[in-house]
Coordinates of C-alpha atoms and ligand atoms in Angstrom, one line a residue:
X25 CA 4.6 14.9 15.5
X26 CA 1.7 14.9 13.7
X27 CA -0.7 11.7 14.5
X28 CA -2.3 11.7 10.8
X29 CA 0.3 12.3 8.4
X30 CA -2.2 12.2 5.7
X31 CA -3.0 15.8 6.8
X32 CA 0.0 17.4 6.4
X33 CA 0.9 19.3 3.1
X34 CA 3.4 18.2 0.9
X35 CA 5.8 21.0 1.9
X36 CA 5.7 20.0 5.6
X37 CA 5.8 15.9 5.0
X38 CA 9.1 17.3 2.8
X39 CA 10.5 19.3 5.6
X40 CA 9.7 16.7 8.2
X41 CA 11.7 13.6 5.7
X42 CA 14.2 16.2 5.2
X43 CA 15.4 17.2 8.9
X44 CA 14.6 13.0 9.4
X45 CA 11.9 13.9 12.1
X46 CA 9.6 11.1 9.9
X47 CA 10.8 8.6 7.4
X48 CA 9.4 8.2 3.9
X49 CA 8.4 4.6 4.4
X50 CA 6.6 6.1 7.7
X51 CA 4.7 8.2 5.4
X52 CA 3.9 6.0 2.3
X53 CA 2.9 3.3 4.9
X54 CA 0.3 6.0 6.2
X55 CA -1.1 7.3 3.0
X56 CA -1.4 3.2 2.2
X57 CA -2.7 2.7 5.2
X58 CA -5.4 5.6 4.5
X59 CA -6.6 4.0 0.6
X60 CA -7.0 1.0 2.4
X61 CA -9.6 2.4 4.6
X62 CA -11.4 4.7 2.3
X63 CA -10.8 3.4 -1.7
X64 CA -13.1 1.2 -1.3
X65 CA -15.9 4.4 -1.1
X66 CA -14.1 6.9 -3.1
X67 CA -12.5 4.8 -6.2
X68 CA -9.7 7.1 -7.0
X69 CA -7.9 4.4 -7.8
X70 CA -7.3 2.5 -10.3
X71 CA -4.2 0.4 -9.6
X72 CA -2.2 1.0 -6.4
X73 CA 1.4 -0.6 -5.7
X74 CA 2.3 -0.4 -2.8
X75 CA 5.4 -2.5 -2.5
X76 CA 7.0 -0.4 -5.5
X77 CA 6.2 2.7 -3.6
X78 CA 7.8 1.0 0.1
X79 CA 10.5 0.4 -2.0
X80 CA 11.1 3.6 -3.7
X81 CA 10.4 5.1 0.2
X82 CA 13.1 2.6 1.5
X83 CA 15.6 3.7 -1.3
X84 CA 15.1 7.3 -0.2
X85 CA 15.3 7.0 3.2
X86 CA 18.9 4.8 2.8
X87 CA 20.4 7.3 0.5
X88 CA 19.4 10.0 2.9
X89 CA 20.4 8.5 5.9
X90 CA 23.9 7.9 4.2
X91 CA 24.0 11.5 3.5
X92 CA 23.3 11.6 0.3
X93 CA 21.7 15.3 -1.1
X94 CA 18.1 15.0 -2.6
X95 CA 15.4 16.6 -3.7
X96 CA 12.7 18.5 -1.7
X97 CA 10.6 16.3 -3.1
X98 CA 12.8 13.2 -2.0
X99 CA 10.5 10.7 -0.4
X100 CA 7.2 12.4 -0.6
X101 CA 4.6 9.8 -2.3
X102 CA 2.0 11.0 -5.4
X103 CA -0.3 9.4 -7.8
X104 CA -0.4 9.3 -11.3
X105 CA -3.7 9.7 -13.5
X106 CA -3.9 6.7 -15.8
X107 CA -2.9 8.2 -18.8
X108 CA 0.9 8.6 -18.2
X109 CA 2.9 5.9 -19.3
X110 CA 4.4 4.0 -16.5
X111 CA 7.1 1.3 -17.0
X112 CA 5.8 -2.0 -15.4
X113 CA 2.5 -0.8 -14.0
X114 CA -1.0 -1.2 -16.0
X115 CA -1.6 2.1 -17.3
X116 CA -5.6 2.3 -19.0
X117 CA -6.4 5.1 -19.8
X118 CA -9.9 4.2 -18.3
X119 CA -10.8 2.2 -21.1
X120 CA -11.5 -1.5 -21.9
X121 CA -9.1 -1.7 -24.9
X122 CA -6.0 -1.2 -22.9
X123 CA -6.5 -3.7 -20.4
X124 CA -4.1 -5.7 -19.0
X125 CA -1.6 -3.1 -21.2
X126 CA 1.9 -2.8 -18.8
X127 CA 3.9 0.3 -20.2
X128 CA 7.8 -0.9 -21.3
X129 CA 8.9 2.5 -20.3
X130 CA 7.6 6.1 -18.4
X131 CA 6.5 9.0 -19.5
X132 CA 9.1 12.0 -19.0
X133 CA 6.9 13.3 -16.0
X134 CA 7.1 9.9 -14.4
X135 CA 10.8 9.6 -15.3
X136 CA 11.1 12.9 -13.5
X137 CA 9.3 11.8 -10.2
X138 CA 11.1 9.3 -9.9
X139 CA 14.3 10.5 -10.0
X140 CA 13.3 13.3 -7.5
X141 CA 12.8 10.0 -5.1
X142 CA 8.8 10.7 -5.0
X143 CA 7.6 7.0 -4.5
X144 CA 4.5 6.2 -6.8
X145 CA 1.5 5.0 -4.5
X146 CA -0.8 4.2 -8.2
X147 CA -2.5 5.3 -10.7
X148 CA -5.7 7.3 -10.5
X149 CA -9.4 7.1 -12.5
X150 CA -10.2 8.6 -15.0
X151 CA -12.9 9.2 -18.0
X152 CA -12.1 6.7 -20.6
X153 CA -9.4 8.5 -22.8
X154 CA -9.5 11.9 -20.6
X155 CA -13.2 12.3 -22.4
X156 CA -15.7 13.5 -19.6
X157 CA -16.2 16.0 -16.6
X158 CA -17.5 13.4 -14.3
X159 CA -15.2 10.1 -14.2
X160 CA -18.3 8.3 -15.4
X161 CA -17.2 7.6 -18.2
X162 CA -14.1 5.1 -17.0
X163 CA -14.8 1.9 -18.1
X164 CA -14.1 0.6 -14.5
X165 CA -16.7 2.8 -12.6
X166 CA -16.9 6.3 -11.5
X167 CA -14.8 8.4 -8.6
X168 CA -16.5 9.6 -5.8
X169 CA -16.6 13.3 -4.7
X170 CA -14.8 13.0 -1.1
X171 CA -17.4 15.5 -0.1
X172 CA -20.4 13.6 -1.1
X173 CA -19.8 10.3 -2.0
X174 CA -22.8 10.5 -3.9
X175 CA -21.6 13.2 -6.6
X176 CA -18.5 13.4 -9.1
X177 CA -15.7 14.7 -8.2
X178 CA -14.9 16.5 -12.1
X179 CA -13.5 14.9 -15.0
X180 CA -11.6 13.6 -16.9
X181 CA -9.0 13.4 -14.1
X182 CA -11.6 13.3 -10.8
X183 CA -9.2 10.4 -9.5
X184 CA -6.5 12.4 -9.3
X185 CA -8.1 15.4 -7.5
X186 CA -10.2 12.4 -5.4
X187 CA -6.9 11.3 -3.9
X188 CA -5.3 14.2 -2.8
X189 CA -8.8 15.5 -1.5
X190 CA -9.4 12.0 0.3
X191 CA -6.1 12.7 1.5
X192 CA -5.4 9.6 0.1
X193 CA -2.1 11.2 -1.4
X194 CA -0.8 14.7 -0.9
X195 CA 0.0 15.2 -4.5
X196 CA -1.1 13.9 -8.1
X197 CA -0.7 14.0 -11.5
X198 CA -3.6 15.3 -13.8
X199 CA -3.6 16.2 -17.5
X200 CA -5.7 18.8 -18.9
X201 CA -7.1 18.8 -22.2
X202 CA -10.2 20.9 -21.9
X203 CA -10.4 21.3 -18.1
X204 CA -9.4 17.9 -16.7
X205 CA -7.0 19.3 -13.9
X206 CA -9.0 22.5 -12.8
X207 CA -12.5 21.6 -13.2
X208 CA -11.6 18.6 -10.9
X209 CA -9.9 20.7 -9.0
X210 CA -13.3 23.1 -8.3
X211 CA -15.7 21.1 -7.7
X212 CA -13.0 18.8 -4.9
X213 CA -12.1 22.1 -3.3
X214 CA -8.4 21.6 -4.2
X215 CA -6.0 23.0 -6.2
X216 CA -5.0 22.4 -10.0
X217 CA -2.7 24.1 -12.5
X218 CA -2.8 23.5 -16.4
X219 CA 1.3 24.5 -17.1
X220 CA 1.8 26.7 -20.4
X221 CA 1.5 24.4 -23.5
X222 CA 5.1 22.6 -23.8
X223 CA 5.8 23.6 -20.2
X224 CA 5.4 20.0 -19.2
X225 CA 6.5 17.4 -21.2
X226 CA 3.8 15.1 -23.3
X227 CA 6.3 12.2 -23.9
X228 CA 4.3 9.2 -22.6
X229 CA 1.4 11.0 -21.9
X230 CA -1.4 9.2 -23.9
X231 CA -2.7 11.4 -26.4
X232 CA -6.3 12.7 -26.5
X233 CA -5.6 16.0 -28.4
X234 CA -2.0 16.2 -29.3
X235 CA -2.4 20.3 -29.4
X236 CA -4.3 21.1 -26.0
X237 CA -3.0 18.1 -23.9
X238 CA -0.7 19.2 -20.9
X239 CA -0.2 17.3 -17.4
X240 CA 0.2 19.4 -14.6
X241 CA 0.1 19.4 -10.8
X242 CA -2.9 18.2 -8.5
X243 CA -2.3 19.5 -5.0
X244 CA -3.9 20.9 -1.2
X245 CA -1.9 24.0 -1.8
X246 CA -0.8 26.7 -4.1
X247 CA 3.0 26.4 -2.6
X248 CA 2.8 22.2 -3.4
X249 CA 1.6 22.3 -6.6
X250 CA 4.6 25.0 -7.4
X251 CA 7.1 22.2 -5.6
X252 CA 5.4 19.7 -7.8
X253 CA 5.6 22.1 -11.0
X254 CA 9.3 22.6 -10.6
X255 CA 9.5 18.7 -10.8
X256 CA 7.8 17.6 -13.3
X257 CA 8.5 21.0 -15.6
X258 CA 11.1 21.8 -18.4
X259 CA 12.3 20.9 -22.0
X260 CA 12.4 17.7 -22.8
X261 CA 14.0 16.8 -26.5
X262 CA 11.7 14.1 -26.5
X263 CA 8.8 16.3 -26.8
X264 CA 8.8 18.0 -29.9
X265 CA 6.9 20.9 -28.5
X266 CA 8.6 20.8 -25.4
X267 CA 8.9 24.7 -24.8
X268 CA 13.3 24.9 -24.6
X269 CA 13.5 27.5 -21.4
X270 CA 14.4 27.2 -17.3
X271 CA 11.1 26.4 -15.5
X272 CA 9.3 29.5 -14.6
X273 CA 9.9 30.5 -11.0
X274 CA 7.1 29.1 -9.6
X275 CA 8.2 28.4 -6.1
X276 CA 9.8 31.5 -5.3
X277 CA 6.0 33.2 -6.5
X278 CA 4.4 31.1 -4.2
X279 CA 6.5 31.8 -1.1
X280 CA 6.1 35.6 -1.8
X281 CA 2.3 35.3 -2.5
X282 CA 2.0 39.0 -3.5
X283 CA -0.2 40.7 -5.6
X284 CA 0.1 44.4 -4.5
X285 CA -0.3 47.1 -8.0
X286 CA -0.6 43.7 -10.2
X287 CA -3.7 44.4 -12.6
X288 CA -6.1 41.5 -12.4
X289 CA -9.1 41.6 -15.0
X290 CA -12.3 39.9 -14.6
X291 CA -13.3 37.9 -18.4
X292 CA -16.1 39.7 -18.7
X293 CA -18.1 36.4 -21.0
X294 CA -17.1 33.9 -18.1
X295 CA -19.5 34.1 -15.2
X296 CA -22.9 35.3 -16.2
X297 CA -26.1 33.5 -17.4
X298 CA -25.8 29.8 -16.3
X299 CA -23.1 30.2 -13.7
X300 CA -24.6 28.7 -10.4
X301 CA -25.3 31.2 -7.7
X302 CA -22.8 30.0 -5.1
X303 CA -20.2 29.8 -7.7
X304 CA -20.8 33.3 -8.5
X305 CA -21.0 35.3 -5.0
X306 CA -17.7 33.1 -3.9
X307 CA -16.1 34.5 -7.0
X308 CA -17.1 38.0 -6.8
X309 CA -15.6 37.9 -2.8
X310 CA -12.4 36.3 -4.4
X311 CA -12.0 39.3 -6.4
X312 CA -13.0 41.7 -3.5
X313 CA -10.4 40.2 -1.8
X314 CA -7.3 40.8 -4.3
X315 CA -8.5 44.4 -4.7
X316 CA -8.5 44.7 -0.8
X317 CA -4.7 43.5 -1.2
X318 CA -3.9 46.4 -3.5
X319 CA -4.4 44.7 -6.9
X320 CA -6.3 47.1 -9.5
X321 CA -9.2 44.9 -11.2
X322 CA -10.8 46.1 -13.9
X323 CA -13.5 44.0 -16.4
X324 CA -11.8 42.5 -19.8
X325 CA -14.0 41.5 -22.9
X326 CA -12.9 38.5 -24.6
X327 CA -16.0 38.4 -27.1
X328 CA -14.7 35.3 -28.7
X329 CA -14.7 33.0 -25.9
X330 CA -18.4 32.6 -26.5
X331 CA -17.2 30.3 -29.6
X332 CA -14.6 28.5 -27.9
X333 CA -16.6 25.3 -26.3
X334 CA -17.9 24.9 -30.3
X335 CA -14.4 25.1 -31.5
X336 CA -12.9 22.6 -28.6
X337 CA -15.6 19.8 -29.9
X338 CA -14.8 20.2 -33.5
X339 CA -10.4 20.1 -32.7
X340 CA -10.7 17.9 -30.0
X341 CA -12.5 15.0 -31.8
X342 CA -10.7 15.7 -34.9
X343 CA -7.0 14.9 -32.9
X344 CA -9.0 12.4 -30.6
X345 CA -9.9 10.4 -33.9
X346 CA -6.3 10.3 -35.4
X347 CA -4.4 9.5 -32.1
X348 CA -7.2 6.7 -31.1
X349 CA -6.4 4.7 -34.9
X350 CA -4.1 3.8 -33.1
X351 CA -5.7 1.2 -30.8
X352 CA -6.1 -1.4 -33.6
X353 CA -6.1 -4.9 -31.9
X354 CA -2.8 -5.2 -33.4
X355 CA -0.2 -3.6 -30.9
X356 CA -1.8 -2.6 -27.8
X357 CA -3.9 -4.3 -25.1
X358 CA -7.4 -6.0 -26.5
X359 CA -8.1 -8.0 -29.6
X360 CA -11.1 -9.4 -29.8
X361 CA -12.6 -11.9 -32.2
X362 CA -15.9 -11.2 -34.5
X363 CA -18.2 -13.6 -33.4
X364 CA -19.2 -16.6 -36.3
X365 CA -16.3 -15.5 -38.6
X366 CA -13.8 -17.9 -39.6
X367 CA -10.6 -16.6 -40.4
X368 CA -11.6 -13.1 -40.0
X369 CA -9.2 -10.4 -41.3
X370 CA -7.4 -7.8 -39.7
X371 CA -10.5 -4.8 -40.6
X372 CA -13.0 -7.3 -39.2
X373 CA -10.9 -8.1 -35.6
X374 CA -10.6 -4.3 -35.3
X375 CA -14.0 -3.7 -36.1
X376 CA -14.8 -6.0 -33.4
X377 CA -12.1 -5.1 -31.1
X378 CA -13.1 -1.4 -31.4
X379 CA -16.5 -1.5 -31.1
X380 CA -15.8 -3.7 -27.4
X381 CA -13.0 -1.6 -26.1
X382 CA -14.3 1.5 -26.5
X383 CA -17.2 3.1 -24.6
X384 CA -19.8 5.2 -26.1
X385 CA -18.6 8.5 -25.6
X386 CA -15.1 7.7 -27.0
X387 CA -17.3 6.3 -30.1
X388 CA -18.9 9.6 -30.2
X389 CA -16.0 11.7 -30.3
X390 CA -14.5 9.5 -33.2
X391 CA -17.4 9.6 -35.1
X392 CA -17.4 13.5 -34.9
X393 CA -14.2 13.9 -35.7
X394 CA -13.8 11.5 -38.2
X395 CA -16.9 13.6 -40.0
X396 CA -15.2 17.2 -38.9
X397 CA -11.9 15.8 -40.9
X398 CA -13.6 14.3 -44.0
X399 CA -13.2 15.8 -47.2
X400 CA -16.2 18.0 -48.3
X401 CA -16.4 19.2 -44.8
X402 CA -13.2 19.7 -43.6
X403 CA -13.0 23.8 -44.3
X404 CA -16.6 23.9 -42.8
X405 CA -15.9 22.3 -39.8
X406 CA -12.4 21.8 -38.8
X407 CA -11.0 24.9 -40.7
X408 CA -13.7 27.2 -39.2
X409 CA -12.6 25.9 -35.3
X410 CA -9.2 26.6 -35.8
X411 CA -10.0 30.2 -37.4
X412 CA -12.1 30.9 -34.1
X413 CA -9.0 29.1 -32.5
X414 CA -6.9 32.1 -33.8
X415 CA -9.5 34.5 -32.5
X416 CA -9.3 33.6 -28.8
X417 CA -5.3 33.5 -29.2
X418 CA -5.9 37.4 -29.8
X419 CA -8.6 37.9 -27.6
X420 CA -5.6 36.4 -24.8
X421 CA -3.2 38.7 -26.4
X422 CA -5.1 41.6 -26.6
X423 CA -6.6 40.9 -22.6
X424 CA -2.9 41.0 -21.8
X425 CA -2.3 44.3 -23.3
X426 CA -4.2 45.4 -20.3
X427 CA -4.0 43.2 -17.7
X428 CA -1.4 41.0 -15.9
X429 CA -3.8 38.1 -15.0
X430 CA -7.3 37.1 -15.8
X431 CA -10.0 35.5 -13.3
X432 CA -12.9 33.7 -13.8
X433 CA -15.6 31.2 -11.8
X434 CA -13.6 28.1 -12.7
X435 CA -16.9 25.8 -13.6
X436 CA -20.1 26.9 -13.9
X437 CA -21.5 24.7 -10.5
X438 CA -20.3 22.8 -8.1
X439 CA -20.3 18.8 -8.1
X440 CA -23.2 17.5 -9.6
X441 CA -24.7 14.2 -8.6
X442 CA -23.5 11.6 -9.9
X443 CA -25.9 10.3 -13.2
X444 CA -27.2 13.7 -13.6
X445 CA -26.2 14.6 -16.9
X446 CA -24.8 11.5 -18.0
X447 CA -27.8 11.2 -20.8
X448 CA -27.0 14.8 -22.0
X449 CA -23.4 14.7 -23.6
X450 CA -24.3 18.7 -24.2
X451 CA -24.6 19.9 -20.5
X452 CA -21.8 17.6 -19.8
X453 CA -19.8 19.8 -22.2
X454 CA -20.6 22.9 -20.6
X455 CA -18.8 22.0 -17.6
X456 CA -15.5 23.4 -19.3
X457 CA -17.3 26.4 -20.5
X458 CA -14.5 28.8 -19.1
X459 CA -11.7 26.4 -18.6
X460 CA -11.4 25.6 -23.0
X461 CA -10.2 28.7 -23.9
X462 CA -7.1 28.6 -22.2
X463 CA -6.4 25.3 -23.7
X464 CA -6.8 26.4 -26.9
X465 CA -4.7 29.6 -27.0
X466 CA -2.1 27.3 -24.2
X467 CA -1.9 29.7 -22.1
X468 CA -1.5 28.8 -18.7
X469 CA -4.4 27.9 -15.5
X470 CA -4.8 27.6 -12.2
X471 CA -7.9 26.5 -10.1
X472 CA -7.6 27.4 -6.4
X473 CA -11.0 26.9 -4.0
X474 CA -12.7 30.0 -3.7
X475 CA -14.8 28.6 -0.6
X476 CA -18.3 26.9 -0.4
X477 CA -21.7 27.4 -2.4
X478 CA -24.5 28.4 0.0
X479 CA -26.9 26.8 -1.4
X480 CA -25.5 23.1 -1.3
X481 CA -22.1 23.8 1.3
X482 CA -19.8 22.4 -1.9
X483 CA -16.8 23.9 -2.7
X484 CA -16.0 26.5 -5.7
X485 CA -13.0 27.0 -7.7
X486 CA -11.7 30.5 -8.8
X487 CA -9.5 30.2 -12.1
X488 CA -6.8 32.5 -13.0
X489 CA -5.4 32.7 -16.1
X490 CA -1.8 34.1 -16.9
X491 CA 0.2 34.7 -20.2
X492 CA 2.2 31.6 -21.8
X493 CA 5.1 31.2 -20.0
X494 CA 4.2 33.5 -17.2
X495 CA 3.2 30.4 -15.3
X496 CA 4.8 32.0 -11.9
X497 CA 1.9 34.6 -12.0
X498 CA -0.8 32.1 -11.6
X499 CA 1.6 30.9 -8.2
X500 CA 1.7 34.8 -7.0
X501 CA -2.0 35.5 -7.3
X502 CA -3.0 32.5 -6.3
X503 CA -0.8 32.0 -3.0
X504 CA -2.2 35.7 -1.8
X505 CA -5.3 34.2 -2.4
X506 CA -4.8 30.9 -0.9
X507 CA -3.9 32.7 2.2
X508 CA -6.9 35.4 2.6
X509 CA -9.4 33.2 2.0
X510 CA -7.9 30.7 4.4
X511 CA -7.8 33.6 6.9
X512 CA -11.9 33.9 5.7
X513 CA -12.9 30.5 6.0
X514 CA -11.1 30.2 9.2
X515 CA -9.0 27.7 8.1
X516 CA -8.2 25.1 4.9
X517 CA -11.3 24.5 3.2
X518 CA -11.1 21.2 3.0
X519 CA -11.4 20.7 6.6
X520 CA -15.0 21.3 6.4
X521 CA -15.3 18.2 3.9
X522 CA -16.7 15.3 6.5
X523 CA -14.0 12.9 7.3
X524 CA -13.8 9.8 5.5
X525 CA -13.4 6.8 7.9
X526 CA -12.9 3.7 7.0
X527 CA -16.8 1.6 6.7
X528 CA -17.8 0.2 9.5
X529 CA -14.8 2.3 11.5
Ligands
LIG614 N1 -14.2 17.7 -20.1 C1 -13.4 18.0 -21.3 C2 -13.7 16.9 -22.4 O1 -14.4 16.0 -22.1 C3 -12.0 18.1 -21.0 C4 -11.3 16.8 -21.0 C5 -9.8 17.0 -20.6 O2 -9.4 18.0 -20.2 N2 -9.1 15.9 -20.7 O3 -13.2 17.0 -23.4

């Protein structure tokens, strides 16, 4: 047995709980055990329970033990990112104004865990309302790259890649709105998938951008984020644009991890000019590496991705506006009083309520957005993004005329330090530069480490993109890959990260 069972991927904990060789209260008690020692550095969490998750482990273990048939999944522990309703635990959203706020029901995807028996060890940080590439913007403080404690670990859902990086969890939730799962993903050297828009269901997922929002699986490995996929995945009549098909076959992809004659083009926009160096010689040897496995690659134009990053801030703050009215002092969380009013009305409390609760970069977005949607403006702005909107749906099409899959650098560089670019809301932006596009045309995205930068030893994320509802590609390609560049970097990449011990340990 293994002595750490924080090291072991989610497929082998499963196996090991399955055949009985390790109990799931053996293995939450570990990955406990292991926040406990390292949280306190990394802040990936935001809330942990650990005696709901012993319990759900103790449930598991007695209904396996009277030989009950589960789940692979059954008894395997994950965390949630903040922005999925869950029913009796504080769910955030990294933001001021839902403090205190305890969900009276779960999201479909944590509906879903749960009844696989995957005990929920907590929910993980998060920029404030999924806005951010960094995890600075949570109004409880930032995440910690597990790598460098002194850089971010990608945003908006850095927690969730933090913890399974920290080996604080073997799997998490992440939703991704713009890049939130696989930018994370990148710059943690772990894995992230984006699921085909209403492949997942949205149903108590907190809505940033109702159109582009999609949760999706956090993971060490291609073959545990396809376990994960086939959890949380499928129609769901609560979501309205739940997508009503069977699950891709993810799993089965993974396992056969093949990509021989598949036609893999490289997006010819997404890797040039301001794409670090590191980033790109780890990609270009990521692509080497398919062709050497017998997949053709050719280059693909996509000449209106170079408008997508100006479309995403004109749709995104446009949604982001209408779903945060929401948050009026009235039914959710915070209400604060405007100072030297008596009887203030209800416009004045959620002036004031507003204005506390939210932090400035969730102000900006409203503000844009608010302008974007106004009358007088409204064809200018938000008319013109969804036209080019449109464009880079046909530009997908058209790439898929010719290709089965599409690769790119997944961000432009690897973790920056923390601070760096929190003054410059426009670099910030850039970080999703080639991760947007598939958001907007909801096509499907996984991020998968590519290896390490030389110039700084942090790791790099190759993206590949695959047609809606060809979600299993993105499993094929990317388990191949998984496994040559394992077989390159003699061995996981994350086990050059340094170890985490606990301070003072
Ligand atoms: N970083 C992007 C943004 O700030 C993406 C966010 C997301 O995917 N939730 O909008």
């Amino acid at each position: 047995m293994n002595p750490d069972l924080t090291r072991l991927s989610a497929a082998e904990l499963a196996h090991a709980i399955a055949s009985k060789e390790l109990s799931s209260v053996e293995v939450v008690q570990s990955h406990l055990d292991r926040i406990a020692a390292v949280d306190a550095d990394v802040h990936a969490f935001l809330h942990v329970d650990g005696d709901g998750a012993l319990e759900a482990a103790r449930s598991v273990d007695e209904r396996r033990a009277s030989g009950e048939e589960l789940h692979v999944l059954a008894g395997v522990p994950i965390a949630v990112k903040d922005v999925m309703a869950t029913k009796g635990l504080p769910t955030t959203c990294g933001s001021r104004i839902l403090e205190g706020w305890i969900p009276p029901y779960d999201a479909t995807v944590v509906a879903r865990l749960k009844a696989a028996g995957m005990p929920i060890l907590g929910k993980t940080n998060m920029d404030e309302f999924a806005m951010g590439s960094s995890t600075e913007h949570s109004a409880y403080g930032p995440t910690h790259n597990p790598w460098d404690l002194t850089r971010i670990p990608g945003g908006s859902g850095g927690g969730s890649s933090a913890v399974v990086a920290a080996y604080e969890a073997p799997l998490a939730i992440g939703t991704d709105t713009g890049g939130s799962i696989r930018q994370p993903a990148s710059v943690t050297g772990t894995v992230g998938v984006k699921p085909t828009y209403g492949g997942v269901s949205r149903y108590g997922l907190v809505a940033l951008a109702s159109s582009l929002d999609q949760a999706g699986p956090c993971t060490r490995t291609v073959l545990d984020a396809a376990l994960l996929h086939s959890v949380i995945g499928g129609h769901d009549p609560m979501d309205s644009t739940s997508i009503n098909a069977p699950v891709p076959s993810v799993v089965e992809a993974a396992r056969r991890a093949d990509v021989k004659g598949l036609k893999v083009g490289v997006i010819k926009e997404l890797g040039g000019e301001g794409y670090q160096g590191g980033v790109r010689a780890r990609f270009d040897e990521s692509v080497a590496l398919l062709q050497e496995a017998g997949a053709e690659v050719v280059e693909v134009s996509c000449p209106s991705f170079d408008y997508a990053l100006a479309a995403y801030y004109l749709i995104l703050p446009s949604e982001a506006s209408s779903n945060l009215a929401k948050f009026d002092a009235m039914r959710y969380g915070l209400r604060v009083l405007p100072e030297g009013v008596d009887d203030p009305s209800a416009e004045q409390v959620m002036a004031a309520t507003r204005d506390a609760g939210f932090g400035d970069e969730v102000k900006r977005r409203i503000i844009l957005g608010t302008y974007a949607l106004s009358s007088g403006y409204y064809d200018a702005y938000y008319g013109q993004a969804q036209k080019v909107r449109r464009l880079i749906a046909n530009d997908f099409s058209a790439a898929f005329e010719k290709v089965d899959v599409l690769v790119s650098p997944t961000a432009p560089t690897t973790a920056f330090k923390l601070g760096d670019k929190l003054d410059d809301p426009m670099s910030m932006y850039l970080q999703d530069v080639a991760t947007i596009p598939a958001n907007l045309a909801g096509v499907p995205g996984m991020s998968l480490p590519s290896g390490l930068a030389d110039e700084d030893g942090l790791p790099t994320g190759i993206q590949i993109l695959a047609p809606a509802t060809k979600d299993e590609r993105l499993y094929g390609v990317g388990a191949a890959l998984e496994k040559m560049l394992v077989d390159r970097w003699g061995g996981p990449l994350l086990a050059k990260a340094p170890q985490l011990t606990a301070k003072g340990a």
